[in-house]
Short mmCIF file of C-alpha atoms in Angstrom, two decimals:
data_model
loop_
_atom_site.label_atom_id
_atom_site.label_comp_id
_atom_site.label_asym_id
_atom_site.label_seq_id
_atom_site.Cartn_x
_atom_site.Cartn_y
_atom_site.Cartn_z
CA MET A 1 93.39 103.55 95.02
CA THR A 2 94.79 106.21 97.34
CA SER A 3 97.83 106.17 99.59
CA GLN A 4 97.75 108.57 102.52
CA SER A 5 101.34 107.74 103.43
CA SER A 6 104.19 109.98 102.31
CA GLN A 7 106.60 107.01 102.27
CA TYR A 8 105.60 106.35 98.64
CA PRO A 9 106.50 108.62 95.70
CA ILE A 10 103.10 107.75 94.18
CA PHE A 11 100.15 109.20 96.09
CA CYS A 12 97.42 107.39 94.13
CA ALA A 13 96.96 105.05 91.17
CA SER A 14 93.86 104.06 89.22
CA PHE A 15 92.96 102.28 85.99
CA ASN A 16 90.04 103.37 83.86
CA GLN A 17 86.89 101.26 83.44
CA ASP A 18 88.23 99.03 80.64
CA ASN A 19 91.85 99.05 81.92
CA SER A 20 93.11 100.64 78.69
CA GLY A 21 94.64 103.56 80.60
CA PHE A 22 95.78 104.47 84.07
CA ALA A 23 96.57 107.52 86.15
CA ILE A 24 99.09 108.21 88.89
CA SER A 25 99.78 111.20 91.12
CA THR A 26 103.01 112.37 92.75
CA LYS A 27 103.92 115.38 94.89
CA ASP A 28 104.31 117.42 91.70
CA GLY A 29 101.11 116.55 89.81
CA PHE A 30 99.45 113.72 87.90
CA LYS A 31 100.11 111.65 84.77
CA ILE A 32 97.89 109.62 82.41
CA PHE A 33 99.34 106.57 80.63
CA ASP A 34 98.23 104.20 77.87
CA SER A 35 98.23 100.69 79.36
CA ASN A 36 99.02 98.99 76.05
CA THR A 37 102.06 101.02 74.99
CA GLY A 38 103.13 102.72 78.20
CA ARG A 39 102.93 106.07 76.42
CA LEU A 40 102.56 109.09 78.71
CA CYS A 41 99.43 110.71 77.24
CA TYR A 42 98.99 113.67 79.57
CA GLU A 43 100.62 115.28 82.58
CA ARG A 44 99.92 118.31 84.71
CA ALA A 45 102.38 119.61 87.28
CA VAL A 46 100.31 121.75 89.63
CA GLY A 47 100.76 120.00 92.97
CA ALA A 48 99.84 116.78 94.75
CA PHE A 49 96.54 114.91 94.28
CA VAL A 50 95.15 112.02 96.32
CA ILE A 51 92.49 111.02 93.76
CA VAL A 52 92.72 110.94 89.95
CA GLU A 53 89.93 108.96 88.27
CA MET A 54 89.40 108.54 84.53
CA LEU A 55 86.17 108.03 82.58
CA TYR A 56 87.23 105.43 80.00
CA SER A 57 89.54 107.21 77.52
CA THR A 58 87.65 110.49 77.48
CA SER A 59 89.09 113.88 78.41
CA LEU A 60 87.17 113.93 81.70
CA LEU A 61 89.00 113.41 84.98
CA ALA A 62 87.76 113.51 88.55
CA ILE A 63 90.57 114.89 90.72
CA VAL A 64 90.96 115.70 94.41
CA GLY A 65 93.94 117.58 95.84
CA ALA A 66 96.14 116.45 98.70
CA GLY A 67 95.64 119.71 100.61
CA GLU A 68 99.22 120.89 100.40
CA GLN A 69 98.01 124.22 99.02
CA PRO A 70 94.66 126.03 99.41
CA SER A 71 93.62 125.51 95.80
CA LEU A 72 93.97 121.73 96.14
CA SER A 73 91.67 121.05 99.07
CA PRO A 74 90.94 117.37 99.89
CA ARG A 75 87.31 118.46 100.39
CA ARG A 76 86.91 119.66 96.79
CA LEU A 77 86.13 117.44 93.80
CA CYS A 78 87.18 118.95 90.48
CA LEU A 79 85.84 117.62 87.18
CA PHE A 80 88.67 118.47 84.84
CA ASN A 81 88.92 118.52 81.02
CA THR A 82 92.37 117.43 79.84
CA THR A 83 91.77 118.78 76.31
CA THR A 84 91.08 122.36 77.38
CA GLY A 85 92.95 122.29 80.68
CA ILE A 86 89.88 123.82 82.35
CA ALA A 87 87.89 122.76 85.41
CA LEU A 88 84.35 122.02 84.22
CA ARG A 89 82.80 121.94 87.68
CA GLU A 90 83.82 121.85 91.32
CA LEU A 91 81.91 120.21 94.18
CA ASN A 92 82.75 121.04 97.78
CA PHE A 93 82.13 118.86 100.82
CA LEU A 94 82.31 119.29 104.58
CA THR A 95 84.88 116.55 105.10
CA SER A 96 87.72 115.01 103.08
CA ILE A 97 86.87 112.97 99.99
CA LEU A 98 88.19 109.43 100.39
CA ALA A 99 87.20 107.93 97.03
CA VAL A 100 85.50 108.79 93.74
CA ARG A 101 84.10 106.33 91.20
CA LEU A 102 82.71 107.08 87.73
CA ASN A 103 80.80 105.45 84.94
CA LYS A 104 78.83 106.86 82.02
CA LYS A 105 75.73 107.54 84.12
CA ARG A 106 76.87 108.03 87.72
CA ILE A 107 79.50 109.79 89.82
CA VAL A 108 79.97 108.41 93.33
CA VAL A 109 81.75 110.44 96.03
CA VAL A 110 82.76 108.61 99.21
CA LEU A 111 83.30 110.44 102.50
CA GLN A 112 84.06 108.80 105.82
CA GLU A 113 80.42 108.38 106.86
CA LYS A 114 78.43 109.42 103.80
CA VAL A 115 78.22 108.66 100.09
CA TYR A 116 76.84 111.02 97.43
CA ILE A 117 75.49 109.78 94.10
CA TYR A 118 75.30 112.21 91.17
CA ASP A 119 74.01 112.07 87.61
CA SER A 120 77.11 112.14 85.39
CA ASN A 121 75.52 114.37 82.76
CA THR A 122 73.68 116.99 84.82
CA LEU A 123 75.59 116.65 88.12
CA ALA A 124 72.25 116.63 89.89
CA ILE A 125 72.51 114.91 93.25
CA LEU A 126 70.37 111.76 93.12
CA ASP A 127 70.85 110.21 96.53
CA THR A 128 72.93 110.19 99.70
CA ILE A 129 73.79 107.11 101.73
CA ASP A 130 74.70 107.19 105.41
CA THR A 131 77.42 104.61 105.99
CA VAL A 132 79.45 103.13 108.80
CA ALA A 133 82.83 104.78 109.40
CA ASN A 134 84.74 104.03 106.20
CA THR A 135 88.15 105.50 106.97
CA LYS A 136 89.86 103.73 104.06
CA GLY A 137 87.26 104.87 101.52
CA LEU A 138 86.61 101.28 100.45
CA CYS A 139 84.16 101.02 97.57
CA ALA A 140 83.59 99.46 94.16
CA LEU A 141 81.37 100.56 91.26
CA SER A 142 80.54 98.39 88.26
CA PRO A 143 80.83 100.24 84.92
CA CYS A 144 78.04 98.21 83.28
CA LEU A 145 74.76 100.14 83.28
CA ASP A 146 72.63 96.97 83.25
CA GLY A 147 74.10 95.77 86.53
CA CYS A 148 75.21 99.06 87.95
CA PHE A 149 75.99 98.31 91.57
CA LEU A 150 77.96 100.11 94.25
CA ALA A 151 79.61 98.08 97.02
CA LEU A 152 80.44 99.61 100.41
CA PRO A 153 81.42 98.28 103.87
CA ALA A 154 78.33 97.67 106.02
CA SER A 155 80.10 97.09 109.33
CA THR A 156 83.25 98.14 111.18
CA ILE A 157 83.50 94.94 113.22
CA LYS A 158 82.90 92.27 110.57
CA GLY A 159 83.22 91.90 106.81
CA SER A 160 79.72 92.80 105.68
CA VAL A 161 79.10 94.48 102.32
CA LEU A 162 76.22 96.72 101.29
CA VAL A 163 75.36 96.35 97.60
CA TYR A 164 73.44 99.35 96.29
CA ASN A 165 71.80 99.75 92.88
CA VAL A 166 72.88 103.23 91.71
CA MET A 167 70.50 103.25 88.73
CA GLU A 168 67.35 102.33 90.66
CA LEU A 169 68.67 104.14 93.78
CA ASN A 170 67.87 101.41 96.28
CA SER A 171 69.65 98.87 98.45
CA HIS A 172 70.00 95.56 96.62
CA CYS A 173 71.36 93.30 99.37
CA GLU A 174 73.79 92.96 102.24
CA ILE A 175 76.38 90.18 102.21
CA ASP A 176 78.09 88.79 105.30
CA ALA A 177 81.36 87.83 103.66
CA HIS A 178 83.94 87.65 106.48
CA ARG A 179 84.28 87.62 110.25
CA ALA A 180 86.92 90.37 110.22
CA PRO A 181 86.45 93.90 108.73
CA LEU A 182 86.92 94.36 105.01
CA ALA A 183 90.24 95.29 103.42
CA ALA A 184 89.37 95.09 99.70
CA ILE A 185 86.27 94.96 97.46
CA ALA A 186 85.90 94.43 93.71
CA LEU A 187 82.92 94.09 91.37
CA SER A 188 83.06 92.34 88.03
CA SER A 189 82.61 94.60 85.01
CA ASN A 190 79.06 93.32 84.46
CA GLY A 191 78.13 93.75 88.13
CA MET A 192 77.23 90.07 88.53
CA TYR A 193 80.00 89.07 90.93
CA ILE A 194 81.63 90.66 93.95
CA ALA A 195 84.99 89.68 95.50
CA THR A 196 86.01 90.57 99.04
CA ALA A 197 88.96 90.17 101.37
CA SER A 198 89.11 90.88 105.08
CA GLU A 199 91.87 92.50 107.11
CA GLN A 200 93.17 89.03 107.91
CA GLY A 201 93.73 88.43 104.20
CA THR A 202 93.81 84.62 104.23
CA ILE A 203 90.49 83.99 102.45
CA ILE A 204 89.07 85.70 99.36
CA ARG A 205 85.40 85.14 98.66
CA VAL A 206 83.33 85.60 95.51
CA HIS A 207 79.57 86.09 95.72
CA LEU A 208 76.94 86.17 93.03
CA VAL A 209 75.34 89.57 93.58
CA SER A 210 71.84 88.38 92.68
CA ASP A 211 72.04 85.63 95.33
CA ALA A 212 73.97 86.84 98.36
CA THR A 213 73.92 83.42 100.01
CA LYS A 214 76.08 81.64 97.42
CA SER A 215 79.84 82.08 97.48
CA TYR A 216 83.13 80.57 96.38
CA SER A 217 86.12 80.72 98.69
CA PHE A 218 89.81 80.79 97.78
CA ARG A 219 92.61 80.49 100.29
CA ARG A 220 95.34 83.04 99.60
CA GLY A 221 97.62 81.69 102.30
CA THR A 222 97.90 80.53 105.88
CA TYR A 223 99.47 83.61 107.43
CA PRO A 224 97.73 87.02 107.55
CA SER A 225 98.61 89.51 104.83
CA THR A 226 97.15 92.82 103.68
CA ILE A 227 95.29 92.55 100.37
CA PHE A 228 96.14 95.71 98.44
CA SER A 229 93.93 95.13 95.39
CA LEU A 230 91.44 92.74 93.79
CA SER A 231 90.42 92.62 90.14
CA PHE A 232 88.23 90.37 87.99
CA GLY A 233 89.09 89.38 84.46
CA PRO A 234 87.01 91.03 81.72
CA SER A 235 84.00 88.95 80.69
CA ALA A 236 80.42 89.39 79.59
CA GLN A 237 79.34 86.48 81.78
CA LEU A 238 81.50 84.66 84.34
CA PRO A 239 84.95 86.22 84.71
CA ASP A 240 87.65 83.65 84.01
CA ILE A 241 89.99 84.73 86.76
CA LEU A 242 90.30 86.89 89.85
CA VAL A 243 93.66 88.44 90.76
CA ALA A 244 95.04 89.99 93.93
CA THR A 245 98.18 91.67 95.24
CA SER A 246 99.22 91.53 98.86
CA SER A 247 101.78 92.93 101.29
CA SER A 248 103.81 89.74 100.93
CA GLY A 249 104.88 90.94 97.48
CA SER A 250 103.02 88.11 95.72
CA ILE A 251 100.52 88.13 92.88
CA HIS A 252 97.65 85.66 93.27
CA VAL A 253 95.48 84.32 90.44
CA PHE A 254 92.33 82.33 91.17
CA SER A 255 90.76 80.31 88.34
CA LEU A 256 87.06 81.03 88.80
CA GLY A 257 85.75 79.05 85.86
CA PHE A 258 87.72 75.96 86.84
CA ALA A 259 86.67 76.19 90.50
CA ILE A 260 82.98 76.59 89.68
CA HIS A 261 83.18 73.70 87.22
CA GLN A 262 84.68 71.53 89.98
CA ARG A 263 82.06 72.71 92.49
CA SER A 264 79.30 71.65 90.09
CA ARG A 265 80.85 68.21 89.77
CA ARG A 266 81.26 67.89 93.53
CA SER A 267 77.71 69.02 94.36
CA SER A 268 76.37 66.21 92.18
CA SER A 269 78.30 63.67 94.25
CA PHE A 270 76.83 61.95 97.32
CA LEU A 271 79.02 63.83 99.82
CA GLY A 272 78.41 67.19 98.18
CA SER A 273 74.67 66.65 98.11
CA ILE A 274 74.31 66.00 101.86
CA LEU A 275 76.62 68.75 103.15
CA PRO A 276 75.19 72.24 103.81
CA ASP A 277 76.46 75.07 101.61
CA SER A 278 78.51 76.56 104.45
CA VAL A 279 80.51 73.33 104.77
CA ASN A 280 80.52 72.56 101.07
CA ASP A 281 82.08 75.98 100.45
CA VAL A 282 85.06 75.11 102.63
CA LEU A 283 85.76 72.12 100.40
CA ASP A 284 86.37 74.32 97.34
CA PRO A 285 89.88 73.59 96.03
CA ALA A 286 92.12 76.61 95.85
CA HIS A 287 92.71 76.70 92.07
CA HIS A 288 95.28 79.21 93.15
CA HIS A 289 98.32 80.31 91.17
CA VAL A 290 100.87 82.49 92.93
CA LEU A 291 103.97 84.35 91.85
CA HIS A 292 106.17 85.15 94.83
CA ASN A 293 108.36 88.28 94.90
CA ALA A 294 106.46 89.77 92.00
CA VAL A 295 106.71 93.22 93.62
CA PRO A 296 108.71 94.43 96.63
CA ALA A 297 107.23 93.09 99.88
CA GLY A 298 105.34 95.72 101.85
CA VAL A 299 105.07 98.14 98.91
CA LYS A 300 101.50 99.01 98.01
CA SER A 301 100.41 97.88 94.55
CA TYR A 302 97.40 97.90 92.25
CA ILE A 303 96.69 95.09 89.78
CA VAL A 304 94.18 94.64 86.95
CA VAL A 305 93.51 91.94 84.36
CA ARG A 306 93.96 93.54 80.96
CA ASN A 307 93.22 90.57 78.78
CA VAL A 308 92.27 86.88 78.97
CA ASP A 309 92.66 84.50 76.01
CA LYS A 310 90.86 81.20 76.53
CA SER A 311 91.78 77.91 74.89
CA SER A 312 89.45 76.82 72.11
CA THR A 313 89.39 73.26 73.44
CA GLU A 314 89.42 73.51 77.26
CA ILE A 315 87.35 76.15 79.01
CA GLU A 316 89.59 76.24 82.06
CA ALA A 317 92.81 76.87 80.10
CA CYS A 318 93.71 80.53 79.58
CA ARG A 319 96.45 83.09 79.06
CA ALA A 320 96.05 86.29 81.06
CA THR A 321 97.85 89.62 80.81
CA LEU A 322 98.15 91.41 84.15
CA SER A 323 99.17 95.04 84.69
CA VAL A 324 100.57 96.19 88.02
CA VAL A 325 101.37 99.68 89.32
CA THR A 326 103.59 99.77 92.38
CA TYR A 327 103.57 102.80 94.64
CA ASP A 328 107.35 103.02 94.55
CA GLY A 329 106.94 104.12 90.93
CA TYR A 330 106.92 101.17 88.53
CA PHE A 331 104.62 99.63 85.94
CA LEU A 332 104.93 95.87 85.38
CA GLU A 333 103.22 93.58 82.89
CA TYR A 334 103.02 89.88 83.69
CA VAL A 335 101.62 87.06 81.58
CA VAL A 336 100.35 83.89 83.25
CA ASN A 337 99.47 80.78 81.27
CA VAL A 338 97.19 78.21 82.93
CA ASN A 339 96.97 74.89 81.10
CA ASN A 340 94.15 72.36 81.11
CA GLN A 341 95.71 70.57 84.10
CA ASN A 342 95.46 73.85 86.04
CA VAL A 343 99.24 74.31 86.07
CA SER A 344 100.55 77.84 85.59
CA GLU A 345 103.63 79.44 84.04
CA TRP A 346 104.57 83.08 84.66
CA SER A 347 106.66 85.61 82.74
CA LEU A 348 107.49 89.27 83.31
CA GLU A 349 107.04 90.76 79.86
CA ARG A 350 108.01 94.37 80.57
CA GLU A 351 108.45 97.08 83.16
CA PHE A 352 109.29 100.77 83.26
CA ASN A 353 109.74 103.64 85.68
CA LEU A 354 106.63 105.82 85.92
CA LEU A 355 108.44 108.69 87.59
CA THR A 356 110.93 109.28 84.76
CA ALA A 357 108.48 108.81 81.85
CA MET A 358 108.57 111.62 79.28
CA SER A 359 105.42 113.05 77.72
CA GLY A 360 104.40 111.86 74.26
CA GLU A 361 106.96 109.05 74.10
CA GLU A 362 106.37 105.34 74.27
CA GLN A 363 108.32 103.86 77.12
CA ASN A 364 111.47 101.90 76.51
CA PHE A 365 110.24 98.76 78.21
CA GLN A 366 112.74 96.58 79.95
CA PHE A 367 112.08 93.14 78.51
CA VAL A 368 112.90 90.39 80.96
#
């Protein structure tokens, strides 16, 4: 996730594919952290970067400069080895790179009106996709190779999503998710589900990728708000939860398993059976847990679900660990417990300043 605004000390922030590590960039360089301990694993002070993407916990990084010096052009993608400190390969483009996504088989480079797909091992270009104007560089790539999908905006006037299979190199489907243009996209780790939010930010929808007509809707709030990030919980099948951060400073948790269980019960009822899906979808209860003032209002943030522990007796009950990076320079770890009555309790377990972190040392977390 990239910030083009100089109002933030952090230029970009990203978690790796299993959320075990994350990277940030400042005006001076970039840093790699361990999500579990907060240890600063690597740093390089060579100037500002707008993109720093990890490939799991390997030594490979995909980095793009902020353009503040000739060697750090925003049109150049550098594949960098943190062990040797050497650039393995550089790829140059005609326009600025807005996003890069990686998995073990594919590298995806997003420009404003074009997307390039490369083989991760040979760097051979496999396909190019002409897109609508994507000024924010919105995209999502699933790390799972069995359901390896890329999601991109398909319209500039409404919230349509193009889902592209990057292994088979063909368009899978197009989903009309919202009336307003998209603001955020996320794919589940297995590529089965896609979550979207529009620029209005009041409704978040989840679609099953294999069946673009079925969706589940969650109301974030009544008043418009910018959705900064969306993230599914880790799961081999149905993710247990979906989380979001917004410009209101709140963290939102949506209980997917509980909502879908309730939808199944409702659809078997008389009223649910006679209503069309478009109306039935509106009846979905929120199953929405919110923590207000979790981060400073208006400050950009990036959230992921690091872990979900489910109850052994009730499938809808869970304990989730959430990691948040705020662009004013902080890491926060929240735990939310959702009981079998769908009531939640929140706690801030720890936080630390990313800007003052010292290399090789575990952070002295502030326990709250």
